[in-house]
Amino acid sequence: GMIGGQTVDLLYENKEADVEVLKLICSLKTGALIKASCKIGCILAGANDKQIIAAETFAQKLGLAFQIDDILDETSTEEKLGKPIHSDKENNKSTFVSLLGIDECRRRVVVLTQEAKECLDIFGQKAEPLKEFADYLCNRDY
């Protein structure tokens, strides 16, 4: 997934990608890393098939929410982020923010985060730290 996502990402350098292409790139790159971590954790803990699927869906939604949050590249400072800001715009890179605007991206991040957290209900109280982590990612400013 990572190699495929990077390949698609490179194919769209200096070209305008649509939202579906960005979703594909995110699911193959960041989403795949989070998904693998969640699935491996479930397998090692002896989770059943329904729990594994729930964890994978959580990871997919959280990964997409994390990537949609390109908002920080537009609204934060270099000091807070610890890296140059506006780099996507300077590199002529399509982002969710450039295609959808900041307000729509914020709305989608909130919705995806809520949906991701609901996927974890199957785990009961044990999932609270992951739900808190999802909220942290949703509300971060760096």
Coordinates of C-alpha atoms in Angstrom, one line a residue:
G1 CA 0.0 0.0 0.0
M2 CA 2.7 2.5 0.9
I3 CA 4.5 2.0 -2.4
G4 CA 1.3 2.3 -4.4
G5 CA 0.3 5.4 -2.5
Q6 CA 3.6 7.0 -3.1
T7 CA 3.4 6.1 -6.7
V8 CA 0.0 7.8 -7.1
D9 CA 1.3 10.8 -5.1
L10 CA 4.2 11.2 -7.5
L11 CA 2.0 10.8 -10.6
Y12 CA 0.0 13.8 -9.4
E13 CA 2.9 16.0 -8.7
N14 CA 2.2 19.4 -10.3
K15 CA -1.2 18.2 -11.4
E16 CA -4.5 18.8 -9.8
A17 CA -5.8 15.7 -8.1
D18 CA -9.5 15.4 -7.1
V19 CA -10.8 14.4 -3.7
E20 CA -11.1 10.7 -4.6
V21 CA -7.4 10.6 -5.7
L22 CA -6.4 12.2 -2.4
K23 CA -8.5 9.7 -0.5
L24 CA -6.8 6.8 -2.3
I25 CA -3.3 8.2 -1.6
C26 CA -4.2 8.6 2.1
S27 CA -5.7 5.2 2.4
L28 CA -2.6 3.6 0.8
K29 CA -0.1 5.6 2.8
T30 CA -1.0 6.9 6.3
G31 CA -4.2 4.8 6.4
A32 CA -2.3 1.6 5.7
L33 CA 0.2 2.3 8.5
I34 CA -2.5 2.9 11.0
K35 CA -4.6 0.0 9.8
A36 CA -1.6 -2.4 10.1
S37 CA -0.9 -1.3 13.6
C38 CA -4.5 -1.7 14.7
K39 CA -4.9 -5.1 13.0
I40 CA -1.7 -6.4 14.4
G41 CA -2.7 -5.3 17.9
C42 CA -6.0 -7.1 17.6
I43 CA -4.5 -10.3 16.3
L44 CA -1.9 -10.3 19.1
A45 CA -4.7 -9.7 21.7
G46 CA -6.8 -12.6 20.3
A47 CA -9.6 -10.4 18.9
N48 CA -12.4 -12.0 16.9
D49 CA -13.1 -11.2 13.2
K50 CA -15.7 -8.6 14.1
Q51 CA -13.3 -6.8 16.4
I52 CA -10.5 -6.9 13.7
I53 CA -12.9 -5.4 11.1
A54 CA -14.0 -2.7 13.6
A55 CA -10.3 -1.8 14.3
E56 CA -9.5 -1.7 10.6
T57 CA -12.5 0.6 9.9
F58 CA -11.4 2.8 12.9
A59 CA -7.9 3.0 11.4
Q60 CA -9.2 3.9 7.9
K61 CA -11.4 6.7 9.2
L62 CA -8.8 8.0 11.6
G63 CA -6.1 8.0 8.9
L64 CA -8.3 9.9 6.5
A65 CA -9.2 12.4 9.2
F66 CA -5.6 12.9 10.0
Q67 CA -4.7 13.5 6.4
I68 CA -7.6 15.9 5.7
D69 CA -6.2 18.0 8.5
D70 CA -3.9 19.8 6.1
I71 CA -5.6 22.7 7.7
L72 CA -2.6 23.1 10.0
D73 CA -0.3 23.8 7.0
E74 CA -2.5 26.8 6.3
T75 CA -3.4 28.0 9.8
S76 CA -0.5 27.1 12.2
T77 CA 2.9 28.6 12.6
E78 CA 6.3 27.2 11.7
E79 CA 7.2 27.3 15.4
K80 CA 4.1 25.2 16.4
L81 CA 4.4 22.7 13.6
G82 CA 8.2 22.4 13.7
K83 CA 8.3 22.5 9.9
P84 CA 7.7 25.0 7.2
I85 CA 4.1 26.0 6.6
H86 CA 2.4 26.6 3.3
S87 CA 4.7 24.1 1.7
D88 CA 1.9 22.3 -0.1
K89 CA 0.8 25.5 -1.7
E90 CA 4.3 26.4 -2.7
N91 CA 4.9 23.0 -4.2
N92 CA 1.6 23.3 -6.2
K93 CA 0.3 20.2 -4.4
S94 CA -3.4 19.3 -4.3
T95 CA -4.7 19.0 -0.8
F96 CA -8.1 18.6 0.8
V97 CA -7.9 22.2 1.9
S98 CA -7.2 23.5 -1.6
L99 CA -10.1 21.5 -3.0
L100 CA -12.7 21.7 -0.2
G101 CA -11.7 24.8 1.9
I102 CA -10.8 24.9 5.5
D103 CA -14.4 24.9 6.9
E104 CA -15.4 21.8 5.0
C105 CA -12.2 20.1 6.0
R106 CA -12.8 20.8 9.6
R107 CA -16.3 19.5 9.3
R108 CA -15.1 16.3 7.7
V109 CA -12.4 15.8 10.3
V110 CA -15.0 16.0 13.1
V111 CA -17.4 13.6 11.3
L112 CA -14.7 11.0 10.5
T113 CA -13.3 11.2 14.0
Q114 CA -16.8 10.5 15.5
E115 CA -17.3 7.7 13.1
A116 CA -13.9 6.2 13.9
K117 CA -14.6 6.4 17.6
E118 CA -18.0 4.6 17.2
C119 CA -16.1 1.7 15.5
L120 CA -14.4 1.1 18.8
D121 CA -17.6 0.6 20.8
I122 CA -17.3 -3.1 20.3
F123 CA -14.2 -3.0 22.6
G124 CA -16.0 -1.3 25.5
Q125 CA -13.9 0.6 28.1
K126 CA -10.6 -0.9 26.8
A127 CA -10.9 1.4 23.8
E128 CA -11.1 4.7 25.7
P129 CA -7.4 5.6 25.2
L130 CA -7.8 5.2 21.5
K131 CA -10.9 7.3 21.5
E132 CA -9.1 10.0 23.5
F133 CA -6.2 9.8 21.0
A134 CA -8.7 10.3 18.1
D135 CA -10.1 13.4 19.9
Y136 CA -6.6 14.7 20.4
L137 CA -5.8 14.4 16.7
C138 CA -9.1 16.1 15.8
N139 CA -8.4 19.0 18.1
R140 CA -4.7 19.5 17.7
D141 CA -3.2 22.8 16.6
Y142 CA 0.4 21.5 15.9

